[in-house]
PDB file of C-alpha atoms and ligand atoms in Angstrom:
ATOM      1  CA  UNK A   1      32.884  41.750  18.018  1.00 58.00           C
ATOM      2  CA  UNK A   2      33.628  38.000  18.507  1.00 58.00           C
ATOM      3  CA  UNK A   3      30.760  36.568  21.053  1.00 68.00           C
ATOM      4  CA  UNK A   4      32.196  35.317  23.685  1.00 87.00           C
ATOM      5  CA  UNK A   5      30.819  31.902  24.586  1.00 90.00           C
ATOM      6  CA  UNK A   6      29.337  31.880  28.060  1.00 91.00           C
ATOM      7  CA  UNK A   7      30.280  28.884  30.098  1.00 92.00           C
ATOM      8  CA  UNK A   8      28.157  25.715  30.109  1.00 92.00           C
ATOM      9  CA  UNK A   9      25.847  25.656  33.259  1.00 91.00           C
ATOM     10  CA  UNK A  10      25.668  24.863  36.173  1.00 95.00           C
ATOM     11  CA  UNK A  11      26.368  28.995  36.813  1.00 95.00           C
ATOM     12  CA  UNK A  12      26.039  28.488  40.447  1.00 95.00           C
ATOM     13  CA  UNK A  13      29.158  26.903  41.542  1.00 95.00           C
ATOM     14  CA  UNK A  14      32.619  28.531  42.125  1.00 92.00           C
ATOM     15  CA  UNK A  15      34.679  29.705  39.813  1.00 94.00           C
ATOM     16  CA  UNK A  16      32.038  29.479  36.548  1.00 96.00           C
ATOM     17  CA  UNK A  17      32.739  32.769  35.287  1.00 96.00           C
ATOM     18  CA  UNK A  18      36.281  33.336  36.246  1.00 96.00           C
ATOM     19  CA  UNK A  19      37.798  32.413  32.164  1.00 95.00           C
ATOM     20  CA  UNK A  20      34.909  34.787  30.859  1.00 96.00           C
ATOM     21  CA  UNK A  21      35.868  37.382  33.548  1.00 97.00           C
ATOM     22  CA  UNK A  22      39.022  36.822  32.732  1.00 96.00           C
ATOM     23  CA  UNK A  23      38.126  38.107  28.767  1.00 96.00           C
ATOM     24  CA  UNK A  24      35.751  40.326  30.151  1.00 97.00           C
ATOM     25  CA  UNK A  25      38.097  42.157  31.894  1.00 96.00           C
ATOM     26  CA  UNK A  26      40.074  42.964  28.898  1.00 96.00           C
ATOM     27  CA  UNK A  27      37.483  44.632  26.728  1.00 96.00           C
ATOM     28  CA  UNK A  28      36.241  47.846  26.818  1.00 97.00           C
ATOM     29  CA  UNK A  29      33.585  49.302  29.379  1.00 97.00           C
ATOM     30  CA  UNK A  30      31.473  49.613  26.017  1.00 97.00           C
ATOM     31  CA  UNK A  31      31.610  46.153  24.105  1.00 96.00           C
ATOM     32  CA  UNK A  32      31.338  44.377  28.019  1.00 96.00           C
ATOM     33  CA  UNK A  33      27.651  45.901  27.583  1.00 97.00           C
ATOM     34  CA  UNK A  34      27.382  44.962  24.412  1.00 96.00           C
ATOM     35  CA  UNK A  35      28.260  41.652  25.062  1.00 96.00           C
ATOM     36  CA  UNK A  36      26.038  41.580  28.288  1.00 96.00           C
ATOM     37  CA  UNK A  37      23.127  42.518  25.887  1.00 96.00           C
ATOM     38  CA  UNK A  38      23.811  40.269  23.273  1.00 94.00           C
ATOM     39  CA  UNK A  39      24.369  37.418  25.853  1.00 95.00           C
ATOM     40  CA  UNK A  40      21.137  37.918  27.862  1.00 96.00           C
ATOM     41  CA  UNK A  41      18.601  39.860  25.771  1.00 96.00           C
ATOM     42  CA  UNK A  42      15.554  40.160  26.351  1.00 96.00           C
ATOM     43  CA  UNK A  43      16.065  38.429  29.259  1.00 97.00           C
ATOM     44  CA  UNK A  44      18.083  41.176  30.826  1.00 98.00           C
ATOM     45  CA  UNK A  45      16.966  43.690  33.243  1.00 98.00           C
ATOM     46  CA  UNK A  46      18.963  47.121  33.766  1.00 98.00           C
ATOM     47  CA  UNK A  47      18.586  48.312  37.256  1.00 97.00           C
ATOM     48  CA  UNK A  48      18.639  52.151  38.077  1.00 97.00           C
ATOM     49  CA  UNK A  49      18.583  54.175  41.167  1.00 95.00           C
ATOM     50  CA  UNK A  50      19.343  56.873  38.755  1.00 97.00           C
ATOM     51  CA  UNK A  51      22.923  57.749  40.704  1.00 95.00           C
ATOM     52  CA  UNK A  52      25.470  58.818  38.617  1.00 96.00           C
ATOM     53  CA  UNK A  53      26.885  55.046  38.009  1.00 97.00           C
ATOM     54  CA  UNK A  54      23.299  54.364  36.709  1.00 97.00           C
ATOM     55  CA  UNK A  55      23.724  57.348  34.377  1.00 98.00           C
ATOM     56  CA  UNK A  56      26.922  56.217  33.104  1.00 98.00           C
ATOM     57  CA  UNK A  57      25.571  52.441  32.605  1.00 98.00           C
ATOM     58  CA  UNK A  58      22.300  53.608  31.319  1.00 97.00           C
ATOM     59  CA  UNK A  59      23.560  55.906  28.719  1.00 98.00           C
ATOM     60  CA  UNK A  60      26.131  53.472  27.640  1.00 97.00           C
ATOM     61  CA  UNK A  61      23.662  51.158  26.485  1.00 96.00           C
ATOM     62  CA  UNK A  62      21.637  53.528  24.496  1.00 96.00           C
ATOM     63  CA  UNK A  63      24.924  54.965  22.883  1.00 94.00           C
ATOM     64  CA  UNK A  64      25.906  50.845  21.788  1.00 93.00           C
ATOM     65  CA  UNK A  65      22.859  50.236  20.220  1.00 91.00           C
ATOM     66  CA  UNK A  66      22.595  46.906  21.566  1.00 88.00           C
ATOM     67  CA  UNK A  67      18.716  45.750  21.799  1.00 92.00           C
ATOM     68  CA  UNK A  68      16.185  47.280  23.728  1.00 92.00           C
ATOM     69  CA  UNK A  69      16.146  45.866  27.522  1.00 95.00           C
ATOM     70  CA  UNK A  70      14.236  46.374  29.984  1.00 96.00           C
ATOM     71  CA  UNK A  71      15.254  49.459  32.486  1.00 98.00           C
ATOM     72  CA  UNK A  72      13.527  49.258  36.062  1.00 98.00           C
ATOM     73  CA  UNK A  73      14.277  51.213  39.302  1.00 98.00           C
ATOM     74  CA  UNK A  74      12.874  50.452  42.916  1.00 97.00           C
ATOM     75  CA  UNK A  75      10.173  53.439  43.551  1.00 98.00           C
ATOM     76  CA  UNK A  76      10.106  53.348  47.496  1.00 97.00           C
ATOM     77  CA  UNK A  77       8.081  56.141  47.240  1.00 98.00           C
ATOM     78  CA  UNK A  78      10.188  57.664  49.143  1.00 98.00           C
ATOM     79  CA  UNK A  79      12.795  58.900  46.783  1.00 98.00           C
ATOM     80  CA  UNK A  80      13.824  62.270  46.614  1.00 97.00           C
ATOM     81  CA  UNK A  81      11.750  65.012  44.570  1.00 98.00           C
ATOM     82  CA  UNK A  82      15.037  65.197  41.753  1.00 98.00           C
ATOM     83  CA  UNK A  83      15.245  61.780  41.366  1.00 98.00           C
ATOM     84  CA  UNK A  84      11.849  61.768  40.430  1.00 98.00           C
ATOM     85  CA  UNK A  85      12.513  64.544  37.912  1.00 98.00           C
ATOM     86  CA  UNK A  86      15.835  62.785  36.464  1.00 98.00           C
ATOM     87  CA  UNK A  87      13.337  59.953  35.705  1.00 98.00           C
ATOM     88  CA  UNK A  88      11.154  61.920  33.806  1.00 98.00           C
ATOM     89  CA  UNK A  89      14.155  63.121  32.048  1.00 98.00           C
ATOM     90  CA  UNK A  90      15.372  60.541  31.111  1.00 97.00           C
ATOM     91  CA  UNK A  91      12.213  58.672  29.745  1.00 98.00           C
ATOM     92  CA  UNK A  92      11.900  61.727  28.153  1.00 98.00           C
ATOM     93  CA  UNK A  93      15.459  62.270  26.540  1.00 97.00           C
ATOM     94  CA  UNK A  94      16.101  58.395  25.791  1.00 96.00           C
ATOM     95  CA  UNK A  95      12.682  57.653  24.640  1.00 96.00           C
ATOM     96  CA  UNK A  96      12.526  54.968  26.932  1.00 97.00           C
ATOM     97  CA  UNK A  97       9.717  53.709  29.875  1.00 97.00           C
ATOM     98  CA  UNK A  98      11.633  53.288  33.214  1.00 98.00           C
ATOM     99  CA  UNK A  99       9.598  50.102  34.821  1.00 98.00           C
ATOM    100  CA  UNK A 100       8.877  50.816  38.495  1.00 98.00           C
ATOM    101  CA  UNK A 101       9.074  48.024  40.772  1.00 98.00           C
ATOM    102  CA  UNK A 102       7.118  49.225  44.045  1.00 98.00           C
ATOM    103  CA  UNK A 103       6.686  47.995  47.685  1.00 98.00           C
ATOM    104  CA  UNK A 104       3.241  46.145  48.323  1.00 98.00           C
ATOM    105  CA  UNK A 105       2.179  48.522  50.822  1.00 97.00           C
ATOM    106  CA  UNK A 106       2.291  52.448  49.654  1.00 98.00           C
ATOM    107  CA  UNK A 107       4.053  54.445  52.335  1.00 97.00           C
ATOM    108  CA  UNK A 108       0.494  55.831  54.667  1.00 98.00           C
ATOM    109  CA  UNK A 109      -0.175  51.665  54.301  1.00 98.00           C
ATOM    110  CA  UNK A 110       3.538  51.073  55.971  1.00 97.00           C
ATOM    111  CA  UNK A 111       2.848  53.428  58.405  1.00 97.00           C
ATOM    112  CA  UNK A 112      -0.945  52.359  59.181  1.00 97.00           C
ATOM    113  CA  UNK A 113       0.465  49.127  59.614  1.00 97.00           C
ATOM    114  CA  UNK A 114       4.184  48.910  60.889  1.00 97.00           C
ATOM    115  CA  UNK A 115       4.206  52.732  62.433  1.00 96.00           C
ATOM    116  CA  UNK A 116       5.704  56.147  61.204  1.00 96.00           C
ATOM    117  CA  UNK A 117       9.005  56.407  60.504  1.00 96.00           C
ATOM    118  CA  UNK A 118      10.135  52.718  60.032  1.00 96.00           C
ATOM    119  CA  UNK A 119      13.142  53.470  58.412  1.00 95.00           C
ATOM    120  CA  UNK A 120      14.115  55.264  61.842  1.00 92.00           C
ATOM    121  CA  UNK A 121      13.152  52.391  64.031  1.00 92.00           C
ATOM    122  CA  UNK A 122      14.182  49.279  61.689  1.00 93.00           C
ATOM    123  CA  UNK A 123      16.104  50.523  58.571  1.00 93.00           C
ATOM    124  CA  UNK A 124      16.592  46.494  57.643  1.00 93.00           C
ATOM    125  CA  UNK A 125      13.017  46.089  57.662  1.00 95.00           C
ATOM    126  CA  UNK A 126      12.101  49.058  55.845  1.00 96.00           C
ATOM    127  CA  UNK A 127      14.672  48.179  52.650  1.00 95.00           C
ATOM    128  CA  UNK A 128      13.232  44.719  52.536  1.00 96.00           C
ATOM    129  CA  UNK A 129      10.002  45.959  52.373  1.00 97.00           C
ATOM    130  CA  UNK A 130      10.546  48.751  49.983  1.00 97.00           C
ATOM    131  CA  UNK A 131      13.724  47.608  47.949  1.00 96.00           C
ATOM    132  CA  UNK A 132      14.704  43.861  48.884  1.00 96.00           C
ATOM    133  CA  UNK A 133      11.241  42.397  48.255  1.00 97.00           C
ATOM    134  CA  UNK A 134      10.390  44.387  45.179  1.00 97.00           C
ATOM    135  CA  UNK A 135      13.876  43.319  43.194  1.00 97.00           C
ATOM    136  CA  UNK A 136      13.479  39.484  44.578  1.00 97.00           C
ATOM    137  CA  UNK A 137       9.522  39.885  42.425  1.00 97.00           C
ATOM    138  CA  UNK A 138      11.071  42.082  39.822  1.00 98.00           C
ATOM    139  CA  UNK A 139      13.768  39.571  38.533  1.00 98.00           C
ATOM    140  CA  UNK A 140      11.485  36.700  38.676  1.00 97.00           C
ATOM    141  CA  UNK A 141      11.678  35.763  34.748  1.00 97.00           C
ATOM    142  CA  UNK A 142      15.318  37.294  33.565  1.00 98.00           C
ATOM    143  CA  UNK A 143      17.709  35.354  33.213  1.00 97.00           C
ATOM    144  CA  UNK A 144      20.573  38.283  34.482  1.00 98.00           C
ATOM    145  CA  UNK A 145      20.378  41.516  35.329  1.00 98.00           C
ATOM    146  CA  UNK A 146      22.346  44.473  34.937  1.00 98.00           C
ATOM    147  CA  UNK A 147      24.151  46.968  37.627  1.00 97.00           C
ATOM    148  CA  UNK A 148      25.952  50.084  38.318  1.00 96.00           C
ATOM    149  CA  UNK A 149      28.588  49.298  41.040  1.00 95.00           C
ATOM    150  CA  UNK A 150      31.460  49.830  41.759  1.00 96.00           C
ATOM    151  CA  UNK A 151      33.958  47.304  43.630  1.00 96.00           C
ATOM    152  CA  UNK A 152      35.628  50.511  45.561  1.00 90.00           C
ATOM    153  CA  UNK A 153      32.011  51.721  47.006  1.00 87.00           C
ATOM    154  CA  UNK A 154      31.547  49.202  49.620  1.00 83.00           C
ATOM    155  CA  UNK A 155      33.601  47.254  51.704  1.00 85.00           C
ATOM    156  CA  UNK A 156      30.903  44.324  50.171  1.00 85.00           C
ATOM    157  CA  UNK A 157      31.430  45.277  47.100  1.00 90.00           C
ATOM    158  CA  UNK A 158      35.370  44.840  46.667  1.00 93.00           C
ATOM    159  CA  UNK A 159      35.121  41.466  45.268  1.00 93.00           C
ATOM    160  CA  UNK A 160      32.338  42.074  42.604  1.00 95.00           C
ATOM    161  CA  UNK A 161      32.885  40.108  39.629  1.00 97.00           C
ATOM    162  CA  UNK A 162      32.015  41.367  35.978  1.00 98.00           C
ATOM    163  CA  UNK A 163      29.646  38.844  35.746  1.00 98.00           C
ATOM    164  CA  UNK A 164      28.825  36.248  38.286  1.00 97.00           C
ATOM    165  CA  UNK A 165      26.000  34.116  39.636  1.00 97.00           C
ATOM    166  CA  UNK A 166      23.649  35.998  42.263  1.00 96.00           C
ATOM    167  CA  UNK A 167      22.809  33.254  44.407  1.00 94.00           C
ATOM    168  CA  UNK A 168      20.127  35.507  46.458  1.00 93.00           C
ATOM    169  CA  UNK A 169      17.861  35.221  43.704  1.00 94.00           C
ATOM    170  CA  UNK A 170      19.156  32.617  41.406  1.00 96.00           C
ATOM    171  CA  UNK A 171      20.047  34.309  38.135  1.00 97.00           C
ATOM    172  CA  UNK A 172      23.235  36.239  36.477  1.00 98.00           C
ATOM    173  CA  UNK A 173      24.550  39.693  38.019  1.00 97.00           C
ATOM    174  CA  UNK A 174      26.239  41.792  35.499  1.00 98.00           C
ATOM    175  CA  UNK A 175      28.309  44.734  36.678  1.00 98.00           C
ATOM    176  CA  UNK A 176      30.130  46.196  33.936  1.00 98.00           C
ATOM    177  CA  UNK A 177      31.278  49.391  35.439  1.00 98.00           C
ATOM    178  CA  UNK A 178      32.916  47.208  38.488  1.00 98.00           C
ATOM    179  CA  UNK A 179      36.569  48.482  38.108  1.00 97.00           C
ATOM    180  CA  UNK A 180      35.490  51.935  37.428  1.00 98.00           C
ATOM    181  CA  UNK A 181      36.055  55.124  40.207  1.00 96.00           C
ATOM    182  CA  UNK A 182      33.962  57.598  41.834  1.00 92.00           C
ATOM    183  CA  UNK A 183      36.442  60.299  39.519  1.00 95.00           C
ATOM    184  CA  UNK A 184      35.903  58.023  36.009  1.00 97.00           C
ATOM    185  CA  UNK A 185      32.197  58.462  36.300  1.00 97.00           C
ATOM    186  CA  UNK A 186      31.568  61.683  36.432  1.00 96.00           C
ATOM    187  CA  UNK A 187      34.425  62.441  33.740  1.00 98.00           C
ATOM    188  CA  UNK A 188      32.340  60.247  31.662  1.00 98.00           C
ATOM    189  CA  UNK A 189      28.776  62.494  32.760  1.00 98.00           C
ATOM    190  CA  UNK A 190      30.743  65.694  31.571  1.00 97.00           C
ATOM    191  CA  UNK A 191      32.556  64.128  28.163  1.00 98.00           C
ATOM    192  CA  UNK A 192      29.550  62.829  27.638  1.00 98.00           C
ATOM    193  CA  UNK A 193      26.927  65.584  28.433  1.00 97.00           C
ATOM    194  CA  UNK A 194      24.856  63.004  30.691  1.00 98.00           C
ATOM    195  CA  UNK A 195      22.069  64.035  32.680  1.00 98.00           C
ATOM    196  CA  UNK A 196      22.334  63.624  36.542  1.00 98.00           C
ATOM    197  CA  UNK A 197      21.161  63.964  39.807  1.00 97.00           C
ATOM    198  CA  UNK A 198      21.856  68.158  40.796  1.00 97.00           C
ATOM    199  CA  UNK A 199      21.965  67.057  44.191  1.00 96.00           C
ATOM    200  CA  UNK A 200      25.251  65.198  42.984  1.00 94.00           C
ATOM    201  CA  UNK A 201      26.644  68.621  43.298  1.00 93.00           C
ATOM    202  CA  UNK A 202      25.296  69.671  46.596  1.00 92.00           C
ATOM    203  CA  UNK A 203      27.517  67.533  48.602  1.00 89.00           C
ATOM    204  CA  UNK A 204      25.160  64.178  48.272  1.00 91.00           C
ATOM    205  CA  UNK A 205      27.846  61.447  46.506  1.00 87.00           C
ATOM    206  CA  UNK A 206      25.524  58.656  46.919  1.00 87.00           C
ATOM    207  CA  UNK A 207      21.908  59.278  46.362  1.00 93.00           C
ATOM    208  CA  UNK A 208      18.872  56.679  48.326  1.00 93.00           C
ATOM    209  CA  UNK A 209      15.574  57.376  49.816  1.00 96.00           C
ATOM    210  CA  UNK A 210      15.471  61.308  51.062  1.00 95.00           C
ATOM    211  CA  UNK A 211      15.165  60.448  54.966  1.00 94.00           C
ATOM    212  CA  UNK A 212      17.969  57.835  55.330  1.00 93.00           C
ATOM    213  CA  UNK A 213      20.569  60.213  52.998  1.00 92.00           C
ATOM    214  CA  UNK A 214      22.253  62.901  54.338  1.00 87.00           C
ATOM    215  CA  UNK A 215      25.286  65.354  52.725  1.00 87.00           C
ATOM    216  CA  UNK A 216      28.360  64.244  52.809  1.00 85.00           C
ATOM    217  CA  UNK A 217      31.177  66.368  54.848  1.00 72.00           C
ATOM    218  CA  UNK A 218      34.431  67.324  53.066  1.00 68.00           C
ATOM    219  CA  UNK A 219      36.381  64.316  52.112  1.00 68.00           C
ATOM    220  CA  UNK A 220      34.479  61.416  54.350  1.00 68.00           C
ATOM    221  CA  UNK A 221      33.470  58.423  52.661  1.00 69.00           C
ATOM    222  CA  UNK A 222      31.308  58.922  49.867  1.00 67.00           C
ATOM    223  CA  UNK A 223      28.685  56.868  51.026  1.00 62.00           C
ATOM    224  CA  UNK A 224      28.844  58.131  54.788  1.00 66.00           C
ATOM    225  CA  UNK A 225      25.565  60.437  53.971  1.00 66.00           C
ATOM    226  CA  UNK A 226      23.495  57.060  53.529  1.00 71.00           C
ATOM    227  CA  UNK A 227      21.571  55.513  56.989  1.00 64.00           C
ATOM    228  CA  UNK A 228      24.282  58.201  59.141  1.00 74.00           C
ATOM    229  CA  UNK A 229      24.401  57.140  62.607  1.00 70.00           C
ATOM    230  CA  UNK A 230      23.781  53.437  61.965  1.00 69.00           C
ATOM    231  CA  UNK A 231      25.965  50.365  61.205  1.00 72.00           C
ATOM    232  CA  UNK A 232      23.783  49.797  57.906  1.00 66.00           C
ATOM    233  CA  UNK A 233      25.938  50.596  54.814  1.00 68.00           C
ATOM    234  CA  UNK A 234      23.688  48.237  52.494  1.00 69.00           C
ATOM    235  CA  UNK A 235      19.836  48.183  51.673  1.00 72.00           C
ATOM    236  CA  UNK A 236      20.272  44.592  50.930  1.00 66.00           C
ATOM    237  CA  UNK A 237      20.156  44.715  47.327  1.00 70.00           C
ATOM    238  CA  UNK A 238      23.833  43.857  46.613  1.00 64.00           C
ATOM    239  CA  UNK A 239      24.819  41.119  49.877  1.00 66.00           C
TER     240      UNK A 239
HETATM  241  S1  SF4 B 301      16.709  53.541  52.375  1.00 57.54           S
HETATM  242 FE1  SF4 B 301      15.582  54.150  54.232  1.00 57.54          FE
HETATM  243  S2  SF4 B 301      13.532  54.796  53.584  1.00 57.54           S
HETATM  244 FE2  SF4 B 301      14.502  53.695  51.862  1.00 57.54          FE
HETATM  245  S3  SF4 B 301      13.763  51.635  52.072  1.00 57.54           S
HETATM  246 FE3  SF4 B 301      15.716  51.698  53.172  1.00 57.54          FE
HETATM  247  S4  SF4 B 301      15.271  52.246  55.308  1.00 57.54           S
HETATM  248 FE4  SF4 B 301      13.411  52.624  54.051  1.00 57.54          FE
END
């Protein structure tokens, strides 16, 4: 595959990526990863919350080949018991080590500290403590980094480039899977014998910390079981 030259910086001004995008956008799911790797290796960082777009992206890589990156996900500590387990899994089926970027204070510290149950009180201070924070010290040294979503997930997330400059924390955003749908990833899991989250399959779509994601009912939004009964559709991680 022909590399595709990126475009001479500056990266973080309008329109820089839009004739690469435009090429991006024509390739296959596959060689955009490949070319992501190629492009930004080692200083690439793959981040998983070990949903099923994670799966998809995660496995992809492995299955191209392309060089060894590093994989992280953002251990609140307050993920649920079968995430945990898919991470073992996958450590263990991949032969890879999943880095854990963690919150400075360990949950009983939070609590000691800010009171029980932030997440109830002040969901927007909770994810910056536990997610927001974390990535911002996580991607301090990589020169891009590496996502799972999907443009038709969020109302924020319509416009998401393939690649594009993440002004929040002054590096590259890759998000190969952008165009993809809720229905093209999990046909992918099952062609593809992926491992994923079981509770996937007991009515929970889109998968955070266990006390701000609830089931989803019959055919409401997919991501309606996250924060339910606030205005907060984000953690922060993708604004
Ligand atoms: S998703 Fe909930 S528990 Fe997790 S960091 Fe955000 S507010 Fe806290």
């Amino acid at each position: 595959m022909e590399l595709l030259r990126l475009p001479e910086p500056p990266w973080d001004v309008p329109g820089a990526f839009d004739p690469i995008n435009a090429q991006l956008d024509l390739m296959t799911t596959l060689d955009r990863i490949i070319w992501m790797v190629r492009a930004f290796a080692p200083k690439l960082t793959l981040a998983s919350s070990f949903g099923a777009e994670d799966m998809v992206l995660l496995d992809m890589w492995i299955q191209s080949g392309a060089a060894p990156i590093d994989v992280f996900c953002l251990d609140t500590g307050l993920l649920f018991p079968q995430t945990y387990d898919l991470i073992d899994e996958v450590q263990k089926k991949y032969g890879i080590q999943v880095h854990r970027a963690t919150p400075k204070l360990d949950v009983s510290q939070q609590a000691l500290q800010l009171g029980t149950n932030l997440w109830e009180r002040d969901p927007d201070t909770c994810c910056r403590l536990r997610k927001v924070d974390p990535l911002s010290r996580h991607l301090v040294g990589y020169q891009a980094w590496m996502t799972g979503i999907r443009r038709d997930q969020t109302v924020h997330r319509r416009h998401a480039p393939l690649i594009g400059w993440d002004s929040a924390h002054n590096l590259v955003k890759a998000n190969p899977l952008a165009p993809w749908t809720y229905t093209d990833v999990f046909d992918y899991l099952e062609r593809h014998r992926v491992p994923f989250n079981p509770l996937h399959l007991q009515g929970y779509p889109s998968i955070g910390c266990q006390p701000c994601t609830q089931p989803v009912i019959d055919d409401h939004d997919p991501r309606s079981g996250r924060w339910q009964g606030k205005e907060k559709t984000e953690c922060g991680l993708h604004l």
